[in-house]
Amino acid sequence: MMDKRIGFIGLGNMGINMAKNLISEGYHLQVYNRTLSKADELDAAHITKCNTPADAAEGVHIVITMLADDEILKEITLGNEGILEKLPEHALHISMSTISPETSEQLATLHEEAGSHYLAAPVFGRPEAAEARKLWVCVSGDQHAKDTAKPVLDCLGQGIIDFGDTVGGANVVKVAGNFMIMASMEMMAEAYTLAEKNGLDRTQVAAFFGSTLFNAPIFQNYGKAIAGKQYQPVGFKSKLGYKDARLAFKLSQASETPMPLVNALHGRLLTAVAKGRGDTDWVEGIGRGVSEDAGV
Amino acid sequence: MMDKRIGFIGLGNMGINMAKNLISEGYHLQVYNRTLSKADELDAAHITKCNTPADAAEGVHIVITMLADDEILKEITLGNEGILEKLPEHALHISMSTISPETSEQLATLHEEAGSHYLAAPVFGRPEAAEARKLWVCVSGDQHAKDTAKPVLDCLGQGIIDFGDTVGGANVVKVAGNFMIMASMEMMAEAYTLAEKNGLDRTQVAAFFGSTLFNAPIFQNYGKAIAGKQYQPVGFKSKLGYKDARLAFKLSQASETPMPLVNALHGRLLTAVAKGRGDTDWVEGIGRGVSEDAGV
Amino acid sequence: MMDKRIGFIGLGNMGINMAKNLISEGYHLQVYNRTLSKADELDAAHITKCNTPADAAEGVHIVITMLADDEILKEITLGNEGILEKLPEHALHISMSTISPETSEQLATLHEEAGSHYLAAPVFGRPEAAEARKLWVCVSGDQHAKDTAKPVLDCLGQGIIDFGDTVGGANVVKVAGNFMIMASMEMMAEAYTLAEKNGLDRTQVAAFFGSTLFNAPIFQNYGKAIAGKQYQPVGFKSKLGYKDARLAFKLSQASETPMPLVNALHGRLLTAVAKGRGDTDWVEGIGRGVSEDAGV
Amino acid sequence: MMDKRIGFIGLGNMGINMAKNLISEGYHLQVYNRTLSKADELDAAHITKCNTPADAAEGVHIVITMLADDEILKEITLGNEGILEKLPEHALHISMSTISPETSEQLATLHEEAGSHYLAAPVFGRPEAAEARKLWVCVSGDQHAKDTAKPVLDCLGQGIIDFGDTVGGANVVKVAGNFMIMASMEMMAEAYTLAEKNGLDRTQVAAFFGSTLFNAPIFQNYGKAIAGKQYQPVGFKSKLGYKDARLAFKLSQASETPMPLVNALHGRLLTAVAKGRGDTDWVEGIGRGVSEDAGV
């Protein structure tokens, strides 16, 4: 059945888990990834390996992209042998990467011109959440696209939240949320370092806040890592965090919204990158930065 | 029974609710408050109104203080007709105000010299939490003092967390926690203003984060107020928030811990006070500050 | 003589004064400006009004541009009927606008490909300095271009400083310098507001610093305006200052150089723009921002 | 002649040079210094070594103090065997240290109560300037005190600037000025590091600004050191710079003046101290901090 054949582009830490969930729900995936060998992790019976994004988009009614940044998404979509070369008329591109609303708006227009559709559907959640179908999916765009995407998105997360008709809306929410996560990490790193330098046990303080006033996943999971200075394994790199800080900063400029904490976090992550720590986990990029400034 | 008679000093928004809970547990309170008429809210049969802190501390084995800041606590304790003039030998002063660890250490020493004891026991929770016995009580100091205080503190909150023998420890945790709360408010105000200026509904965005990644009371309650720009009634004043920012800043200086977000929040609340908004709720002090800078 | 005929594009506050100086040195200008009527201020006998940038560049060995920002310069140079359409082979484009080094590098490459040359030559100085030939001209690019430009640049300023062969070098210096100017303004606004709120006379304090430790033009001229809150007439707009802050910020990102003061100034000017003061003088954008935050 | 005998307390880098200048003008000094052997640098014929501040103040009509901070000045003035124990009635204490206006006001009151007088007279200038009588002396307090001090102060600097009757006024100017100096250093460090990371020569850039727009001593002298990363010899320590940042911060709090650049500089110097660089020159504390964050 044609409906069960979809294109899937981007097999990074997040994408690979999402692809597995789609396969286990009976989808057949036309996969494309820069390093195609990543697809070997998937059940060969239910995928077709493609050599170009265009091939992955050929003949399907839905193609999903989960890529690192705006530039790569644009290249994959608009470039030579890109999605738009072969995406069928009336088909839908579900764009799940963390990108700027500006890029979503630009791509949505180009899809409409080509007779196809584009839906912004960025997600919140780390790779473990992707694996466990616990992602939160934020969507924005036209209603028909949302209806079409729903059965597919239901396989990937625990909830779909609709942020309206303006296609960039969900991207704004995603950028705002990532800012809130990194600000929470900085806040904890400062508070726990203050505790440490005053003779307290960082871990106990983090456990207290994470089980009382701040008993939310962000403060529990990241809080534990920050308090314990657990910087391995690398889940989300500092340089990707810095990319997100740049997205937040750019959005603050574009919408004329002064955001002092965005400035502070941008500075923190830029410093991590400038010091050669772009490939560390962002818990380290932030947490170690705070510790170092405090001489501990 | 002597054990059921305790001194209680400070009938502000927090103290009055704590006093009610002690009375309902059978305690008789020797109360002192600068404006003594506040005591009229309490059951007259179970209190003795006192004209001085010294009188409130006379003959009891425990005196509780819940005051606005370090200076007032010092005056009430050490001043003319202060607690130390009449607090019996071996009696315990449970100090529940939000103050610097430095003040706790200084007072603890003076109590020991006077033959009495001092326990730091600051709390987390707004007046509603105090009323509902939902406070979190952080304690630090010597073990005997903690044991003595336990039955009393159990009447006031939902949990007692022990932060060790150094008497200022719990105060450090309280200062760190209030910093984390105000930083969370700023973070939300920035994120929701960014959403607003990008055409989204602040309230929806806040509801999403408060029910998913940030599903903790701070983000739900303050988040709702910040998103809805609900600045009434005034629960906790901006000038008290500024006082807490100063405590955090001072602690950052004393322990040589650079804290960029503390700087940002100190600036935010100082600006609120300088603009004549010291008596607004700190939700307004922070939230309106962010909105105004963004021209909305 | 062909050498005395040059193209001149951009008759803003700066450009118009520079054009006058070139005319008084005997040059004949092929002028282009979006609002061509601005050219009426120039001696009609020594100019040729052109309807397109291409026309202004036709047949000359040198064309000068003095424009508002990177986008406009690119449009004027590369757009339809732009400079490159008619600039003769071997001719030189002297680019005096405040732009990013990235743009200079990009344009230099395109000129080379077209057989012509490009020199970065941004200037320091306000319109009065332009009128009085007191500009400082920073140049970077290849030596031959500098030699060709020298006689022309000598008519415009009091000194030419060579920042090497990399064509973007002078642009970096210009961006860094404008950052230093705006940071100086902020610094003075903070210091003089501190003085004011402590009962001192802002003007006297400014006069003291401007005649002793800080006896440099920036602190004397801007210092007087900031101390006296003299925000009229509008010389350099806050929105242009904000543009420069963005250039500095972008350069700090591109070169991985964390710059806390750039962040602070970017925030200050973004706030001015967000509050609807983009068209005020940047002295007001900065100075009034500091005053308002202090409630005065 | 009695008028030529004065007390002089504090023989640090600044004080020792000031003392020499007074001696060369014919004054006889009753000197006190914590490490009294420092007085061996002075001409023994024109000094009397004293073992206590009180002795230095005995029998003179003027006593000068040049000390490290508020605490030391208070101890020297009010402590056991302090100045006020023996300063004659009607005599004048010229207080030249960098201290808070609050301390000046407090000391002035205590002097008046004791029948003597107090003048705030902080100075601008490094040790070389003190040696060369090139200090700028800011004074505030009552007129008679200024008249009495004038002949003495004329031996120490190139100008006396009167900041009015409120005794703390000159201290405010001094604190504001030191903030401006450290902000200038940070600004240069950021700008020159930006230049460096963009392939330019820091020294050339600094030389350009120091000879054009920023041709003032601060930018020339400190600029050269910052550009060249010349951190030796140690003239003014980072921990003293941090003390001054704290004074500025405290004053900003007391007068409700939000000052973002003060925050930034306070953070920079606190970081230097926390990293164990309190004893380096503040050029290093600031300059190396900027370089390190940029990974160079």
mmCIF file of N, CA, C and O in Angstrom, chain D residues 3-50:
data_model
loop_
_atom_site.group_PDB
_atom_site.id
_atom_site.type_symbol
_atom_site.label_atom_id
_atom_site.label_comp_id
_atom_site.label_asym_id
_atom_site.label_seq_id
_atom_site.Cartn_x
_atom_site.Cartn_y
_atom_site.Cartn_z
ATOM 1 N N ASP D 3 53.318 74.329 60.777
ATOM 2 C CA ASP D 3 52.585 74.045 59.548
ATOM 3 C C ASP D 3 53.320 73.065 58.660
ATOM 4 O O ASP D 3 52.715 72.417 57.807
ATOM 5 N N LYS D 4 54.590 72.977 58.778
ATOM 6 C CA LYS D 4 55.372 72.116 57.901
ATOM 7 C C LYS D 4 55.507 70.690 58.439
ATOM 8 O O LYS D 4 56.170 69.864 57.850
ATOM 9 N N ARG D 5 54.919 70.440 59.576
ATOM 10 C CA ARG D 5 54.966 69.085 60.132
ATOM 11 C C ARG D 5 53.589 68.450 59.942
ATOM 12 O O ARG D 5 52.596 68.946 60.474
ATOM 13 N N ILE D 6 53.540 67.388 59.170
ATOM 14 C CA ILE D 6 52.246 66.734 58.956
ATOM 15 C C ILE D 6 52.358 65.225 59.132
ATOM 16 O O ILE D 6 53.446 64.654 59.026
ATOM 17 N N GLY D 7 51.225 64.599 59.413
ATOM 18 C CA GLY D 7 51.197 63.142 59.534
ATOM 19 C C GLY D 7 50.970 62.521 58.163
ATOM 20 O O GLY D 7 50.262 63.081 57.323
ATOM 21 N N PHE D 8 51.623 61.372 57.930
ATOM 22 C CA PHE D 8 51.442 60.706 56.645
ATOM 23 C C PHE D 8 51.351 59.207 56.884
ATOM 24 O O PHE D 8 52.293 58.579 57.356
ATOM 25 N N ILE D 9 50.225 58.632 56.522
ATOM 26 C CA ILE D 9 49.986 57.219 56.817
ATOM 27 C C ILE D 9 49.678 56.433 55.547
ATOM 28 O O ILE D 9 48.739 56.760 54.816
ATOM 29 N N GLY D 10 50.506 55.436 55.280
ATOM 30 C CA GLY D 10 50.291 54.596 54.097
ATOM 31 C C GLY D 10 51.382 54.789 53.061
ATOM 32 O O GLY D 10 51.298 55.681 52.233
ATOM 33 N N LEU D 11 52.400 53.909 53.101
ATOM 34 C CA LEU D 11 53.542 54.055 52.188
ATOM 35 C C LEU D 11 53.537 52.955 51.126
ATOM 36 O O LEU D 11 54.543 52.297 50.885
ATOM 37 N N GLY D 12 52.412 52.763 50.494
ATOM 38 C CA GLY D 12 52.335 51.811 49.385
ATOM 39 C C GLY D 12 52.930 52.418 48.124
ATOM 40 O O GLY D 12 53.637 53.424 48.189
ATOM 41 N N ASN D 13 52.665 51.814 46.981
ATOM 42 C CA ASN D 13 53.212 52.311 45.710
ATOM 43 C C ASN D 13 52.888 53.779 45.469
ATOM 44 O O ASN D 13 53.692 54.518 44.911
ATOM 45 N N MET D 14 51.703 54.171 45.865
ATOM 46 C CA MET D 14 51.307 55.556 45.661
ATOM 47 C C MET D 14 51.857 56.447 46.776
ATOM 48 O O MET D 14 52.495 57.468 46.527
ATOM 49 N N GLY D 15 51.619 56.031 48.010
ATOM 50 C CA GLY D 15 51.967 56.859 49.161
ATOM 51 C C GLY D 15 53.452 57.212 49.227
ATOM 52 O O GLY D 15 53.814 58.345 49.538
ATOM 53 N N ILE D 16 54.286 56.260 48.906
ATOM 54 C CA ILE D 16 55.725 56.515 49.026
ATOM 55 C C ILE D 16 56.161 57.668 48.115
ATOM 56 O O ILE D 16 56.957 58.530 48.491
ATOM 57 N N ASN D 17 55.571 57.698 46.918
ATOM 58 C CA ASN D 17 55.928 58.773 45.989
ATOM 59 C C ASN D 17 55.352 60.115 46.422
ATOM 60 O O ASN D 17 55.989 61.164 46.254
ATOM 61 N N MET D 18 54.173 60.076 46.978
ATOM 62 C CA MET D 18 53.572 61.303 47.456
ATOM 63 C C MET D 18 54.370 61.859 48.638
ATOM 64 O O MET D 18 54.608 63.070 48.743
ATOM 65 N N ALA D 19 54.811 60.955 49.496
ATOM 66 C CA ALA D 19 55.599 61.381 50.657
ATOM 67 C C ALA D 19 56.897 62.062 50.204
ATOM 68 O O ALA D 19 57.303 63.099 50.745
ATOM 69 N N LYS D 20 57.533 61.466 49.196
ATOM 70 C CA LYS D 20 58.778 62.062 48.685
ATOM 71 C C LYS D 20 58.552 63.486 48.192
ATOM 72 O O LYS D 20 59.363 64.387 48.420
ATOM 73 N N ASN D 21 57.459 63.690 47.499
ATOM 74 C CA ASN D 21 57.177 65.018 46.975
ATOM 75 C C ASN D 21 56.920 66.027 48.090
ATOM 76 O O ASN D 21 57.325 67.189 47.997
ATOM 77 N N LEU D 22 56.254 65.578 49.123
ATOM 78 C CA LEU D 22 56.016 66.492 50.252
ATOM 79 C C LEU D 22 57.333 66.869 50.928
ATOM 80 O O LEU D 22 57.565 68.025 51.276
ATOM 81 N N ILE D 23 58.203 65.870 51.096
ATOM 82 C CA ILE D 23 59.512 66.134 51.715
ATOM 83 C C ILE D 23 60.316 67.123 50.885
ATOM 84 O O ILE D 23 60.907 68.063 51.396
ATOM 85 N N SER D 24 60.276 66.936 49.588
ATOM 86 C CA SER D 24 61.067 67.826 48.734
ATOM 87 C C SER D 24 60.501 69.246 48.725
ATOM 88 O O SER D 24 61.176 70.189 48.316
ATOM 89 N N GLU D 25 59.292 69.409 49.189
ATOM 90 C CA GLU D 25 58.722 70.753 49.318
ATOM 91 C C GLU D 25 58.911 71.302 50.737
ATOM 92 O O GLU D 25 58.307 72.307 51.107
ATOM 93 N N GLY D 26 59.693 70.585 51.528
ATOM 94 C CA GLY D 26 60.026 71.121 52.843
ATOM 95 C C GLY D 26 59.179 70.626 53.998
ATOM 96 O O GLY D 26 59.326 71.107 55.134
ATOM 97 N N TYR D 27 58.319 69.688 53.731
ATOM 98 C CA TYR D 27 57.511 69.173 54.835
ATOM 99 C C TYR D 27 58.300 68.145 55.657
ATOM 100 O O TYR D 27 59.148 67.419 55.114
ATOM 101 N N HIS D 28 57.977 68.116 56.943
ATOM 102 C CA HIS D 28 58.504 67.069 57.803
ATOM 103 C C HIS D 28 57.354 66.111 58.094
ATOM 104 O O HIS D 28 56.294 66.526 58.544
ATOM 105 N N LEU D 29 57.563 64.832 57.827
ATOM 106 C CA LEU D 29 56.461 63.868 57.925
ATOM 107 C C LEU D 29 56.580 62.963 59.144
ATOM 108 O O LEU D 29 57.641 62.374 59.386
ATOM 109 N N GLN D 30 55.491 62.875 59.869
ATOM 110 C CA GLN D 30 55.387 61.841 60.909
ATOM 111 C C GLN D 30 54.731 60.646 60.228
ATOM 112 O O GLN D 30 53.529 60.618 60.019
ATOM 113 N N VAL D 31 55.564 59.662 59.852
ATOM 114 C CA VAL D 31 55.026 58.582 59.017
ATOM 115 C C VAL D 31 54.662 57.346 59.830
ATOM 116 O O VAL D 31 55.317 56.985 60.811
ATOM 117 N N TYR D 32 53.596 56.730 59.354
ATOM 118 C CA TYR D 32 53.220 55.420 59.890
ATOM 119 C C TYR D 32 52.905 54.510 58.704
ATOM 120 O O TYR D 32 52.270 54.932 57.735
ATOM 121 N N ASN D 33 53.381 53.275 58.792
ATOM 122 C CA ASN D 33 53.065 52.270 57.789
ATOM 123 C C ASN D 33 53.100 50.930 58.500
ATOM 124 O O ASN D 33 53.883 50.728 59.424
ATOM 125 N N ARG D 34 52.218 50.028 58.078
ATOM 126 C CA ARG D 34 52.172 48.735 58.743
ATOM 127 C C ARG D 34 53.556 48.100 58.740
ATOM 128 O O ARG D 34 54.046 47.610 59.742
ATOM 129 N N THR D 35 54.211 48.138 57.573
ATOM 130 C CA THR D 35 55.593 47.683 57.474
ATOM 131 C C THR D 35 56.452 48.937 57.495
ATOM 132 O O THR D 35 56.687 49.576 56.474
ATOM 133 N N LEU D 36 56.912 49.262 58.658
ATOM 134 C CA LEU D 36 57.545 50.579 58.828
ATOM 135 C C LEU D 36 58.859 50.712 58.070
ATOM 136 O O LEU D 36 59.293 51.817 57.739
ATOM 137 N N SER D 37 59.470 49.568 57.762
ATOM 138 C CA SER D 37 60.757 49.629 57.056
ATOM 139 C C SER D 37 60.625 50.308 55.689
ATOM 140 O O SER D 37 61.612 50.775 55.117
ATOM 141 N N LYS D 38 59.395 50.352 55.153
ATOM 142 C CA LYS D 38 59.188 51.062 53.883
ATOM 143 C C LYS D 38 59.652 52.512 53.988
ATOM 144 O O LYS D 38 60.043 53.144 53.005
ATOM 145 N N ALA D 39 59.619 53.047 55.206
ATOM 146 C CA ALA D 39 59.999 54.445 55.409
ATOM 147 C C ALA D 39 61.493 54.670 55.192
ATOM 148 O O ALA D 39 61.952 55.809 55.066
ATOM 149 N N ASP D 40 62.274 53.579 55.116
ATOM 150 C CA ASP D 40 63.718 53.727 54.889
ATOM 151 C C ASP D 40 64.002 54.336 53.526
ATOM 152 O O ASP D 40 65.092 54.867 53.290
ATOM 153 N N GLU D 41 63.043 54.258 52.635
ATOM 154 C CA GLU D 41 63.233 54.882 51.305
ATOM 155 C C GLU D 41 63.177 56.407 51.380
ATOM 156 O O GLU D 41 63.539 57.088 50.426
ATOM 157 N N LEU D 42 62.673 56.913 52.494
ATOM 158 C CA LEU D 42 62.528 58.369 52.628
ATOM 159 C C LEU D 42 63.743 58.973 53.331
ATOM 160 O O LEU D 42 64.439 58.290 54.080
ATOM 161 N N ASP D 43 63.961 60.234 53.103
ATOM 162 C CA ASP D 43 65.100 60.935 53.706
ATOM 163 C C ASP D 43 64.901 61.009 55.229
ATOM 164 O O ASP D 43 64.023 61.726 55.717
ATOM 165 N N ALA D 44 65.754 60.315 55.946
ATOM 166 C CA ALA D 44 65.574 60.179 57.398
ATOM 167 C C ALA D 44 65.546 61.519 58.123
ATOM 168 O O ALA D 44 64.912 61.660 59.174
ATOM 169 N N ALA D 45 66.191 62.496 57.551
ATOM 170 C CA ALA D 45 66.267 63.801 58.214
ATOM 171 C C ALA D 45 64.919 64.513 58.247
ATOM 172 O O ALA D 45 64.699 65.409 59.060
ATOM 173 N N HIS D 46 64.026 64.101 57.330
ATOM 174 C CA HIS D 46 62.764 64.836 57.238
ATOM 175 C C HIS D 46 61.551 64.028 57.646
ATOM 176 O O HIS D 46 60.419 64.410 57.334
ATOM 177 N N ILE D 47 61.810 62.929 58.294
ATOM 178 C CA ILE D 47 60.663 62.155 58.780
ATOM 179 C C ILE D 47 60.858 61.753 60.231
ATOM 180 O O ILE D 47 61.989 61.746 60.746
ATOM 181 N N THR D 48 59.741 61.465 60.854
ATOM 182 C CA THR D 48 59.757 60.847 62.171
ATOM 183 C C THR D 48 58.947 59.567 62.029
ATOM 184 O O THR D 48 57.787 59.611 61.630
ATOM 185 N N LYS D 49 59.599 58.428 62.317
ATOM 186 C CA LYS D 49 58.874 57.164 62.215
ATOM 187 C C LYS D 49 57.975 56.994 63.435
ATOM 188 O O LYS D 49 58.405 57.209 64.562
ATOM 189 N N CYS D 50 56.756 56.601 63.181
ATOM 190 C CA CYS D 50 55.803 56.439 64.291
ATOM 191 C C CYS D 50 55.345 54.981 64.361
ATOM 192 O O CYS D 50 55.200 54.316 63.344
#
